[in-house]
Coordinates of C-alpha atoms in Angstrom, one line a residue:
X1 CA -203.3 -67.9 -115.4
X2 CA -200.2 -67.3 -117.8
X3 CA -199.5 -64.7 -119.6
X4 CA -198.1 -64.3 -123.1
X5 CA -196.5 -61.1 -124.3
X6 CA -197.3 -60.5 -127.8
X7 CA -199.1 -57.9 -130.3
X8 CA -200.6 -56.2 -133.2
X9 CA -198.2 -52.7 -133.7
X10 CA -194.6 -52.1 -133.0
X11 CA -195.0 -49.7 -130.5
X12 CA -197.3 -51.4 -128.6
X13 CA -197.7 -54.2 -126.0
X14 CA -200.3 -56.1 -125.6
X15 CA -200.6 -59.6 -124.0
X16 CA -203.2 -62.6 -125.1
X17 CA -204.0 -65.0 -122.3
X18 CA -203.0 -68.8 -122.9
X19 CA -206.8 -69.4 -123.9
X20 CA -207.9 -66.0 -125.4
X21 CA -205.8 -64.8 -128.6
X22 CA -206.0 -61.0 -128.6
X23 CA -205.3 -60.0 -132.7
X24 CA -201.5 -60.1 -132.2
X25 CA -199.7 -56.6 -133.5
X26 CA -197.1 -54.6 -131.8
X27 CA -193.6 -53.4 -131.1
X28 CA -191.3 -54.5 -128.8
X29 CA -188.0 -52.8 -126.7
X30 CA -184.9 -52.2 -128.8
X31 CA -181.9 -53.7 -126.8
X32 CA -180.4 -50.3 -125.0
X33 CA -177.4 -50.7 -122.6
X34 CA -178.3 -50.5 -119.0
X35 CA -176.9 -47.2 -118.8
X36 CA -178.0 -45.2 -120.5
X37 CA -180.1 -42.6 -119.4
X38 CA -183.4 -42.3 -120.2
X39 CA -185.8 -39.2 -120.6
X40 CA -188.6 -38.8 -117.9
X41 CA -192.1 -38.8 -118.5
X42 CA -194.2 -35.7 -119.0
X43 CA -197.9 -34.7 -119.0
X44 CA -199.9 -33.2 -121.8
X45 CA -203.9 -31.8 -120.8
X46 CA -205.7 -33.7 -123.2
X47 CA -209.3 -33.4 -124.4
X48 CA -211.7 -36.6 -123.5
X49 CA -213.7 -36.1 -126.4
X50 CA -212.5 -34.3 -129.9
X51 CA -216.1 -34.8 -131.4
X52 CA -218.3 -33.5 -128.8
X53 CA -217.6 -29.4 -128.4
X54 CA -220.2 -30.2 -125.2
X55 CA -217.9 -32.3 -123.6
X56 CA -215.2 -30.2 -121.5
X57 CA -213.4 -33.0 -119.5
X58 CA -209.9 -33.3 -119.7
X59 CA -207.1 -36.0 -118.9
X60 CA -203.4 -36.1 -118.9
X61 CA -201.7 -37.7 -121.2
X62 CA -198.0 -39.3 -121.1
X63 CA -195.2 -38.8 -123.5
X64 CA -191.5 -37.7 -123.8
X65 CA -189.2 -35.6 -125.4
X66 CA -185.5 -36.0 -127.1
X67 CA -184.1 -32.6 -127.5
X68 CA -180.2 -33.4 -128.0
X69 CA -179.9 -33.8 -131.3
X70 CA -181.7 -30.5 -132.4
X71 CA -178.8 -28.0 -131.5
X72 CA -181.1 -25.4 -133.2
X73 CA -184.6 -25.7 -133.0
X74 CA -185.2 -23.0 -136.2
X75 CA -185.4 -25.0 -139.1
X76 CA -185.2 -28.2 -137.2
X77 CA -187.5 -31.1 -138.3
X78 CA -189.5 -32.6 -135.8
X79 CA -189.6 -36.1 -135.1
X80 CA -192.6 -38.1 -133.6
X81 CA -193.1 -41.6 -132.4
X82 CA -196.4 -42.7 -132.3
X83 CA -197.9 -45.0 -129.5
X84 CA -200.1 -47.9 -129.8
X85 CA -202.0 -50.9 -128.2
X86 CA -199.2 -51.1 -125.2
X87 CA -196.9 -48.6 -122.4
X88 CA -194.9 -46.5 -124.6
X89 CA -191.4 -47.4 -123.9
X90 CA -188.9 -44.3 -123.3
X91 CA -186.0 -46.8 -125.0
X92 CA -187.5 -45.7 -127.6
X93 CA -186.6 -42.0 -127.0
X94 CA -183.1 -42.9 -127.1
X95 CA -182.3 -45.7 -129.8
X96 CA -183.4 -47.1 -132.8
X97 CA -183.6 -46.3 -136.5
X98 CA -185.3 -43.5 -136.2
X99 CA -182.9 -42.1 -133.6
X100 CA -180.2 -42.6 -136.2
X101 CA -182.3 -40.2 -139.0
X102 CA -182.8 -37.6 -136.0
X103 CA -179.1 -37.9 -135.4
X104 CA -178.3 -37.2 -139.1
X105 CA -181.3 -34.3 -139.3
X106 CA -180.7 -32.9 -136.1
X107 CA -184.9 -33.5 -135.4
X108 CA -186.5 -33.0 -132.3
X109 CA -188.1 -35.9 -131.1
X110 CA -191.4 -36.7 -129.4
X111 CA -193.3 -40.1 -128.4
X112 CA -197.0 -39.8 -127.5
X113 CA -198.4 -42.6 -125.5
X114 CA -201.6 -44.1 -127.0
X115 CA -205.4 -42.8 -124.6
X116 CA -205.9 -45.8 -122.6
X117 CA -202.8 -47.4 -123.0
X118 CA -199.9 -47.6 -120.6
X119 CA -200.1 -44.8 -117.9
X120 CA -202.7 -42.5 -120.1
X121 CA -206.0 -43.2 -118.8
X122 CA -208.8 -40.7 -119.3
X123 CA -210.9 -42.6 -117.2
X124 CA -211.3 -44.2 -113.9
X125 CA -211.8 -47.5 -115.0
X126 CA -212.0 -49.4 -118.3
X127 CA -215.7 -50.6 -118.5
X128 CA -217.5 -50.3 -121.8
X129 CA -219.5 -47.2 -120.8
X130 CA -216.1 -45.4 -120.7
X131 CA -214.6 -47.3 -123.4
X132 CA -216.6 -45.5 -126.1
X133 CA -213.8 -42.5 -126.0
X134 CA -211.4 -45.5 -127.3
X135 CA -210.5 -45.4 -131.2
X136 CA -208.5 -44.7 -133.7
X137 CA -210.3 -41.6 -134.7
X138 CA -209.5 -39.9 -131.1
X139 CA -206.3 -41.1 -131.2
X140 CA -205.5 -39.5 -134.6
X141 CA -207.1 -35.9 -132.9
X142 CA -204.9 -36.4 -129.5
X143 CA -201.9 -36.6 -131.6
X144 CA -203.1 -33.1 -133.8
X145 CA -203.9 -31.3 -130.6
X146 CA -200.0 -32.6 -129.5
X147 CA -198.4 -31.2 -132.1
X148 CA -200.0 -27.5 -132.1
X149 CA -198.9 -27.7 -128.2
X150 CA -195.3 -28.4 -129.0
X151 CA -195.5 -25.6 -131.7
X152 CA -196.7 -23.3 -129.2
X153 CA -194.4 -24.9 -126.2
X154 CA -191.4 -24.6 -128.1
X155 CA -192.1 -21.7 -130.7
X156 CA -191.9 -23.9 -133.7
X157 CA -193.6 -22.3 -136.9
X158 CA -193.7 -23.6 -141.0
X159 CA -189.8 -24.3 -141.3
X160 CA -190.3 -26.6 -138.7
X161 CA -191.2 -29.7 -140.3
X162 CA -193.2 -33.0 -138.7
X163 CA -192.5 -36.4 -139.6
X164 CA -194.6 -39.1 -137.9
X165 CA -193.3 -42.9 -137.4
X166 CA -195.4 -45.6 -136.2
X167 CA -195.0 -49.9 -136.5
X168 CA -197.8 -52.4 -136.8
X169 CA -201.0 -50.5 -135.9
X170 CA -199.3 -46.9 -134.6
X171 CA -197.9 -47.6 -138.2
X172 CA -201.1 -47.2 -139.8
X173 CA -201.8 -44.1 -137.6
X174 CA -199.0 -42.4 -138.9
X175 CA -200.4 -42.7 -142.4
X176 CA -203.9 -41.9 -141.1
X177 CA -202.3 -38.9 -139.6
X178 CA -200.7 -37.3 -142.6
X179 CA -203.5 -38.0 -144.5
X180 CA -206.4 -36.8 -141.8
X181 CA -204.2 -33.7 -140.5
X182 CA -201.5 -32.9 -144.1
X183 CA -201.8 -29.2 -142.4
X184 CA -199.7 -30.1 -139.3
X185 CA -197.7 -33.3 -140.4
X186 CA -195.3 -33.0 -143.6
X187 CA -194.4 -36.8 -144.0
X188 CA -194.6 -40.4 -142.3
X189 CA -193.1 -43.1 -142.0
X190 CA -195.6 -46.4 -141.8
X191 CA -194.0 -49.8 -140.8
X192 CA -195.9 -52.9 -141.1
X193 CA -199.0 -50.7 -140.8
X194 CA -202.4 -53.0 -141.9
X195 CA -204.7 -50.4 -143.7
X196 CA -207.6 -52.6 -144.3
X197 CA -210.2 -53.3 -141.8
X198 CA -211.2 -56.9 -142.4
X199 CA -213.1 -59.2 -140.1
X200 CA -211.9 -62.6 -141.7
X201 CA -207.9 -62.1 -141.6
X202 CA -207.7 -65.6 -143.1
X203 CA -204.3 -64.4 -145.0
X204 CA -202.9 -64.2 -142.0
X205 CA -202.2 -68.3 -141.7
X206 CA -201.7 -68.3 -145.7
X207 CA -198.6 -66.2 -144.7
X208 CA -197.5 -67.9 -141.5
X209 CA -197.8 -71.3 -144.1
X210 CA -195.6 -69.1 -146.5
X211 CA -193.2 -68.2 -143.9
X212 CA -192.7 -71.8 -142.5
X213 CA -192.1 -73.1 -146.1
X214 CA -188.9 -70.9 -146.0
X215 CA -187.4 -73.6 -144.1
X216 CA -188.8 -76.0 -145.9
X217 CA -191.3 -78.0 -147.4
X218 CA -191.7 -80.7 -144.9
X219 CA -192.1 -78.6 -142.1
X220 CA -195.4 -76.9 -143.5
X221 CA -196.4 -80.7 -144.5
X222 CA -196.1 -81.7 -141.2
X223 CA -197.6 -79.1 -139.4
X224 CA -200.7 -79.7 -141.3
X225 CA -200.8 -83.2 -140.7
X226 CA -200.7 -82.4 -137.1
X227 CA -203.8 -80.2 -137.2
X228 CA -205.7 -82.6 -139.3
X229 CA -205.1 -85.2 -137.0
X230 CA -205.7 -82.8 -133.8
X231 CA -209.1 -82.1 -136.1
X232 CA -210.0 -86.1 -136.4
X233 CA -209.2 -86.6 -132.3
X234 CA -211.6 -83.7 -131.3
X235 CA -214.4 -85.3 -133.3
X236 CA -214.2 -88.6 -130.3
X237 CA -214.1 -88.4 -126.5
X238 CA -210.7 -91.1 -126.4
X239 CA -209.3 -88.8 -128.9
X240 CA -209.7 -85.8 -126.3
X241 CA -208.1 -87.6 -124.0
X242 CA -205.1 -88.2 -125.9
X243 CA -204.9 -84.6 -127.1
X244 CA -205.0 -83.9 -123.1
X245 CA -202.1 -86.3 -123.0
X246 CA -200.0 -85.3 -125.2
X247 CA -200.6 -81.4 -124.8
X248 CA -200.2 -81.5 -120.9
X249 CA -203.4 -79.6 -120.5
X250 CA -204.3 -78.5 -116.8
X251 CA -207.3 -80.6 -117.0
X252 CA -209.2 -82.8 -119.4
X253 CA -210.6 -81.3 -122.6
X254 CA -214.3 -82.0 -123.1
X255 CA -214.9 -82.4 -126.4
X256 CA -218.2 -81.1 -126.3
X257 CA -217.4 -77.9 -125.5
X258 CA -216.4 -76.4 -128.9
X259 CA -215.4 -72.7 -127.6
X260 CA -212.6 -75.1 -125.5
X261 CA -211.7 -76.9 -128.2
X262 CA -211.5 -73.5 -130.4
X263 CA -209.2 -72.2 -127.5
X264 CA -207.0 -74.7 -127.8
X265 CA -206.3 -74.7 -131.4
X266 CA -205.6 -70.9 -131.7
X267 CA -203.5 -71.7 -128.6
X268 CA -201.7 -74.6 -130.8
X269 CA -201.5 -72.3 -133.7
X270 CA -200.0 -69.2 -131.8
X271 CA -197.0 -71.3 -131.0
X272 CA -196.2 -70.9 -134.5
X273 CA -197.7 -67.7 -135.8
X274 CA -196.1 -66.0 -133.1
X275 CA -192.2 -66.8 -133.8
X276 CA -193.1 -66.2 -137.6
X277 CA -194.2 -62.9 -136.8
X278 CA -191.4 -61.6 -135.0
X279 CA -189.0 -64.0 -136.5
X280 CA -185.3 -62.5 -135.8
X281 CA -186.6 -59.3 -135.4
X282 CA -183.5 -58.3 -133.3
X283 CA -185.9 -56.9 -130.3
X284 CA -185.9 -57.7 -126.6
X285 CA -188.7 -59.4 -125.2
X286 CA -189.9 -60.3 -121.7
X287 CA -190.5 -63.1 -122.8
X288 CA -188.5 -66.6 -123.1
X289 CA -189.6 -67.4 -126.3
X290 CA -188.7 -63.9 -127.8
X291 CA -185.2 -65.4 -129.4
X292 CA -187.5 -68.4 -130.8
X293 CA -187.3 -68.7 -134.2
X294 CA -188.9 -70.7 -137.4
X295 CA -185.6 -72.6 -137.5
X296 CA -186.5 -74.1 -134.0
X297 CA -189.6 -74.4 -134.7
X298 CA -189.3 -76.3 -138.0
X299 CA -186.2 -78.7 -136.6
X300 CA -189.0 -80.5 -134.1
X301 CA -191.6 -80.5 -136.7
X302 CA -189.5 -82.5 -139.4
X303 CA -187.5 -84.5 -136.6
X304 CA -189.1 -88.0 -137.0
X305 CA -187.5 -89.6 -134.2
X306 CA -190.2 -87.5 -132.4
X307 CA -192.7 -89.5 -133.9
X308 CA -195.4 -88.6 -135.6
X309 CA -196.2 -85.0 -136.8
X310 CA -199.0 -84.6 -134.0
X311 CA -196.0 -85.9 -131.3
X312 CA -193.7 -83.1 -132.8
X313 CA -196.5 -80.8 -132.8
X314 CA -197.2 -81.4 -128.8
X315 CA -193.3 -81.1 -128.5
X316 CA -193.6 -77.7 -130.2
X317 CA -196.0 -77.4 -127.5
X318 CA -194.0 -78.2 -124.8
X319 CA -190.7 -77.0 -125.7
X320 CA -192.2 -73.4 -125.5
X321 CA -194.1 -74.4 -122.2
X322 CA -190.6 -75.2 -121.0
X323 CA -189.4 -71.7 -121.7
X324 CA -191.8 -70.2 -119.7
X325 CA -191.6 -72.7 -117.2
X326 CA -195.2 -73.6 -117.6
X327 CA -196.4 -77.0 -116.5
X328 CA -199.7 -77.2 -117.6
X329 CA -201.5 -75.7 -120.4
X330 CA -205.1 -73.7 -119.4
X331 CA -207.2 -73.5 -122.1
X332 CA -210.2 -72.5 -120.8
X333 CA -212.6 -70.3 -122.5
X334 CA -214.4 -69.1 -119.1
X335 CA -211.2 -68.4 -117.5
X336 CA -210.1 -66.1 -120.5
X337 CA -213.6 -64.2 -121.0
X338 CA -213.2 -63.7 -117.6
X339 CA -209.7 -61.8 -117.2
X340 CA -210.8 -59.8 -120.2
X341 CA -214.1 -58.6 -118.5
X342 CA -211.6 -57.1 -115.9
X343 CA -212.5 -53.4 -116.4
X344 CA -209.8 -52.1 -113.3
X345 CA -206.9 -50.3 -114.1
X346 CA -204.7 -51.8 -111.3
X347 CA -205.4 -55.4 -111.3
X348 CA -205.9 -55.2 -114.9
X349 CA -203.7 -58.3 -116.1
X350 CA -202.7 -57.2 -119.7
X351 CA -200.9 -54.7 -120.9
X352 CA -203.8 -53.4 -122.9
X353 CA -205.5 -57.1 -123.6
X354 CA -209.1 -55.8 -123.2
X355 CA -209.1 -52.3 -124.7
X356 CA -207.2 -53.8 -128.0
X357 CA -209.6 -56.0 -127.9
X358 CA -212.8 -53.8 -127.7
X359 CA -210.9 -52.0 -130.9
X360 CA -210.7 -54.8 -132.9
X361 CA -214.7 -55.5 -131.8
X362 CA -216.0 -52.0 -132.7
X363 CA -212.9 -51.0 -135.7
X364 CA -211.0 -53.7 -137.4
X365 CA -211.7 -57.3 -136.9
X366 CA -208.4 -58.8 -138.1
X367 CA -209.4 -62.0 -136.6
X368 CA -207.0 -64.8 -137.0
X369 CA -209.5 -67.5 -138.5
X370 CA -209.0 -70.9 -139.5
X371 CA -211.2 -70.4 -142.5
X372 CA -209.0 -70.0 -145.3
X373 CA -208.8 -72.6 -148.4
X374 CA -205.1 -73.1 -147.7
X375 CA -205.3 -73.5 -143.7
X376 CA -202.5 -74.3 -142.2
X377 CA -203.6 -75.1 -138.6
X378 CA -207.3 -76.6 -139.1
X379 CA -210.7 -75.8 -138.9
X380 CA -211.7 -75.1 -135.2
X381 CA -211.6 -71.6 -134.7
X382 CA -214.0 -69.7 -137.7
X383 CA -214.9 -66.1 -137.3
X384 CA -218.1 -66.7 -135.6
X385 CA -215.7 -68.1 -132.6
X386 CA -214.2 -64.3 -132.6
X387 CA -217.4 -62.6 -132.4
X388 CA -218.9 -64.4 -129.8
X389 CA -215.9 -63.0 -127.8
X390 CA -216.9 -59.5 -128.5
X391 CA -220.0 -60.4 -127.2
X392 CA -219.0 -62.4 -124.3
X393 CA -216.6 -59.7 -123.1
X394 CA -218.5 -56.5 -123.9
X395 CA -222.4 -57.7 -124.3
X396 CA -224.9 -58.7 -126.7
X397 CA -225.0 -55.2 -128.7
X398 CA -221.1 -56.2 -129.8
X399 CA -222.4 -58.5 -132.3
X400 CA -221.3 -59.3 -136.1
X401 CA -223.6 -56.4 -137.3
X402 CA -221.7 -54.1 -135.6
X403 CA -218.5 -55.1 -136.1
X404 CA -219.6 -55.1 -139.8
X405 CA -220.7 -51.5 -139.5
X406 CA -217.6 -51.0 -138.0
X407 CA -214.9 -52.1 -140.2
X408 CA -217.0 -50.3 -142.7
X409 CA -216.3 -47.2 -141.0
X410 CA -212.8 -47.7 -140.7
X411 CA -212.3 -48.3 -144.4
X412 CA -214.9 -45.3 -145.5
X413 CA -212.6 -43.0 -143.5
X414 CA -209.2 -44.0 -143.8
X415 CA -209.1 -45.2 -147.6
X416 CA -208.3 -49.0 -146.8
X417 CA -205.5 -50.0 -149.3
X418 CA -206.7 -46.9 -151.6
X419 CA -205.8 -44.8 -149.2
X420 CA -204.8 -41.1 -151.4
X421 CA -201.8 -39.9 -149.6
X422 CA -198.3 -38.0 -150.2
X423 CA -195.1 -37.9 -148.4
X424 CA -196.0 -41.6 -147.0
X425 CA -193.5 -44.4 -147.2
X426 CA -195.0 -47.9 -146.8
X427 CA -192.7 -50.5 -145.2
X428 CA -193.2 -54.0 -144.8
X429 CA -191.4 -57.4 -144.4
X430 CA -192.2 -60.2 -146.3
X431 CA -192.5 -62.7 -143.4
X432 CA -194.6 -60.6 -141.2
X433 CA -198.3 -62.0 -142.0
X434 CA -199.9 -58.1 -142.0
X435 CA -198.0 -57.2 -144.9
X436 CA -201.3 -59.0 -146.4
X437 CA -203.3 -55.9 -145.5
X438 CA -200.7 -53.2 -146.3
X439 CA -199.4 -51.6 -149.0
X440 CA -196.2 -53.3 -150.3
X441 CA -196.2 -52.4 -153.9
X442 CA -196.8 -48.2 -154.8
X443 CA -196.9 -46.6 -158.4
X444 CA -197.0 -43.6 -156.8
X445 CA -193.5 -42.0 -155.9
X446 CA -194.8 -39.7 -153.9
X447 CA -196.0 -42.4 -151.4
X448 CA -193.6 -45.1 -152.6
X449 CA -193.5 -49.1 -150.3
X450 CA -190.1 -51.0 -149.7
X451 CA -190.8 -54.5 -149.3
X452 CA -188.3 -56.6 -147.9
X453 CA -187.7 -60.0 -148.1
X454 CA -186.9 -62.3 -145.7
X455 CA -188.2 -59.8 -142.7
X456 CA -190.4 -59.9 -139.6
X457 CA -192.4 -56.9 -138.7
X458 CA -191.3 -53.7 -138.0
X459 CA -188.2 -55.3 -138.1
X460 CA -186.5 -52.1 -139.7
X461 CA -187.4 -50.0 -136.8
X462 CA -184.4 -51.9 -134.9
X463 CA -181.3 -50.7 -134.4
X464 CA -179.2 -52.4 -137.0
X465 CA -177.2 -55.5 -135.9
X466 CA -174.8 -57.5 -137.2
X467 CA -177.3 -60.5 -137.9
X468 CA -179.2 -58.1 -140.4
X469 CA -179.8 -59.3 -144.0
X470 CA -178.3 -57.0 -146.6
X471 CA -181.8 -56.4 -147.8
X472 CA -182.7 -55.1 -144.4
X473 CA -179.8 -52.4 -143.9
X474 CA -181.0 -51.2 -147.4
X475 CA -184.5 -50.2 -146.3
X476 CA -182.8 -48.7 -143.6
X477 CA -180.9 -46.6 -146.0
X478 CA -183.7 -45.5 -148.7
X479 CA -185.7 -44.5 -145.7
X480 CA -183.1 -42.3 -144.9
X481 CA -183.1 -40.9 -148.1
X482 CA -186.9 -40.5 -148.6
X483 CA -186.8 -38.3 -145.6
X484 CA -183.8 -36.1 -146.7
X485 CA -185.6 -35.7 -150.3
X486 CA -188.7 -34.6 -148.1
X487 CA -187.3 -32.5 -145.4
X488 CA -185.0 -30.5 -148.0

């Protein structure tokens, strides 16, 4: 079965199966030349457990150092990358914006891999026994017990100051993380970091809709007579068979099997919420599709000699099947619980597909749904469809009422969008859907937003480029001077 690369945090890969959509969040590479050098991974003793003094096992975890720029580590500030749902890439270590304010403040820099993610696995296999040492929480203590061992390792004391950065959902750590642990980290940087914990993410497709009218009207028109017409052809057994027509599906769709037909559409919908998200983010992607954008997109969709708008929608469809030299679309719903119930390191086949998902199952929802008022893509995939995957994938105890108590939780401990925090700067791009669960507007000035128009997310992590809008290389530039107001 293909695979997609996509995800729900800058720093962070994660992948979502053609008939499973994983809640989509995360960074990709910054374009680097070939040759440059990159810094080699190193090993950290970690504690399994922070909230169990009983619990003595250790792991190691991954992460990296960039020590050029500090010429002299007294008084230097100290930089540090936060990982997420994906490997931890060392490009990172070595370009980017935040490499440019490390240049300018001389900062030694550190990246620390997410537990679970990448190479750092605490455990010898991912089942959901072992998956309970898997959250947020202990992610926020790994990164605490980091940064006292660097203090000690490299003898830095109080004039050493910590800034954490993080995009997508390492972004919201590295709020969480000045605000859980103010003692060892004296500012962060969040990017396109959602701080609510919400089980119905129906803004998410209110946004995409958004986003897609910036080309223009008619595009959004059409792609939602597409999906009410897709809607009116799964209600009829000939209409299934022209949907698996016209959608080159690898076999038939039964109509009577509504978790297929719910696979498909979020399939159908990901074409597009996919490119808005990361819409000219000026990353490199894996994938074919990564230079895809809206423009594309919207050209087929209002291109009548195409036919009608569910023809342009199915040559959306295979226009980015082309690309990744697909044939055949597989939407099964068997074959996707399936790969995710893979609980091997080795033959696991996404880059952190199934423990994302068991966070968004036992921390923050932020399902996808079609539920919204203002849908743009139809009414096949509510949030009961996203909970029986929980369940399907992890068992019966992974049910709505824990996921309730969950996201609960999350937003009792972290402050949701009330979070009460200092030396935080909020960043978010208008086209990027999460914005809708960040903070994009602050009274406060000690924990002030920049939200910039016409971006994707995390898109001001990026080196700058050429391409970028002016309104872009200005965020760049205020968060450079937020950090020299805090560092001196």
């Amino acid at each position: 079965m293909k695979l997609i690369v996509s995800a729900w945090f800058c720093l962070i890969i994660f992948i979502e199966t053609e008939a499973f959509q994983v809640t989509r969040l995360h960074l990709h590479d910054p374009p680097i030349s070939k040759d440059v050098p990159l810094p080699p991974d190193q090993w950290f003793k970690q504690k399994l457990d922070h909230f169990d003094p009983t619990n003595t096992k250790t792991w190691m975890q991954r992460y990296g150092v960039n020590d050029t720029f500090a010429k002299v580590i007294e008084n230097a500030p100290v930089f540090l990358m936060i990982g997420g749902e994906g490997e931890a890439s060392p490009k990172w270590l070595v370009t980017g914006a935040w490499i440019d304010y490390a240049q300018r403040f001389g900062a030694l820099c550190f990246q620390l891999e997410h537990r679970y993610y990448g190479k750092s696995r605490p455990t010898a296999d991912m089942s959901t026994q072992n998956l309970r040492y898997l959250s947020s929480e202990q992610a926020l203590a790994d990164l605490a017990y980091f940064i006292e061992a660097m203090n000690e390792k490299y003898n830095l004391d109080e004039s050493n100051k910590w800034i954490a950065f993080g995009g997508s959902y390492p972004g919201s750590l590295a709020a969480w993380l000045r605000y859980k642990y103010p003692h060892l980290v004296h500012a962060a940087v969040s990017t396109s970091g959602p701080l609510l914990a919400i089980a119905d993410f129906k803004k998410y497709n209110e946004v995409v809709r958004r986003s897609l009218g910036t080309f223009s009207d008619d595009c959004t028109a059409s792609v939602s007579e597409a999906t009410q017409h897709f809607d009116k052809l799964v209600q009829h057994k000939l209409g299934g068979d022209l949907i698996s027509k016209k959608f080159k599906l690898c076999s038939p769709i039964d109509i009577s099997l509504k978790k297929d037909v719910s696979s498909l559409a979020t399939i159908l919908a990901d074409n597009f919420a996919g490119i808005v998200q990361y819409n000219k983010d000026n990353r490199i992607s894996s994938s074919p599709t990564g230079n895809v954008t809206i423009d594309d997109l919207c050209k087929i969709m209002i291109d009548r000699s195409l036919g009608e708008p569910l023809d342009r929608y199915a040559a959306v469809n295979s226009y980015m099947m082309g690309l990744e030299s697909v044939k055949c679309l597989n939407y099964s719903y068997a074959d996707s619980i399936n790969e995710m119930r893979n609980i091997t390191w080795a033959d696991n086949p996404g880059a952190g597909g199934r423990q994302w998902f068991y966070q968004t199952c036992t921390e923050f929802g932020f399902y996808q749904t079609s539920s919204s008022s203002d849908e743009l893509f139809g009414s096949n995939f509510p949030l009961s469809f996203f909970t029986k995957q929980c369940k399907d994938v992890f068992g019966e105890s992974f049910n709505q009422n824990l996921l309730n108590l969950g996201i609960e939780r999350t937003n009792t401990m972290y402050g949701d969008l009330h979070l009460k925090v200092s030396r935080v700067l909020f960043v978010h791009g208008s086209i990027d859907p999460w914005h809708a669960l960040g903070i994009t507007y602050s009274r406060n000035p000690k924990a002030p937003a920049i939200f910039i128009r016409g971006t994707a997310h995390c898109a001001n992590m990026y080196p700058p480029s050429p391409k970028d809008l002016p309104q872009l290389t200005n965020a760049r530039i205020h968060i450079s001077n937020h950090l020299a107001k805090w560092l001196f």
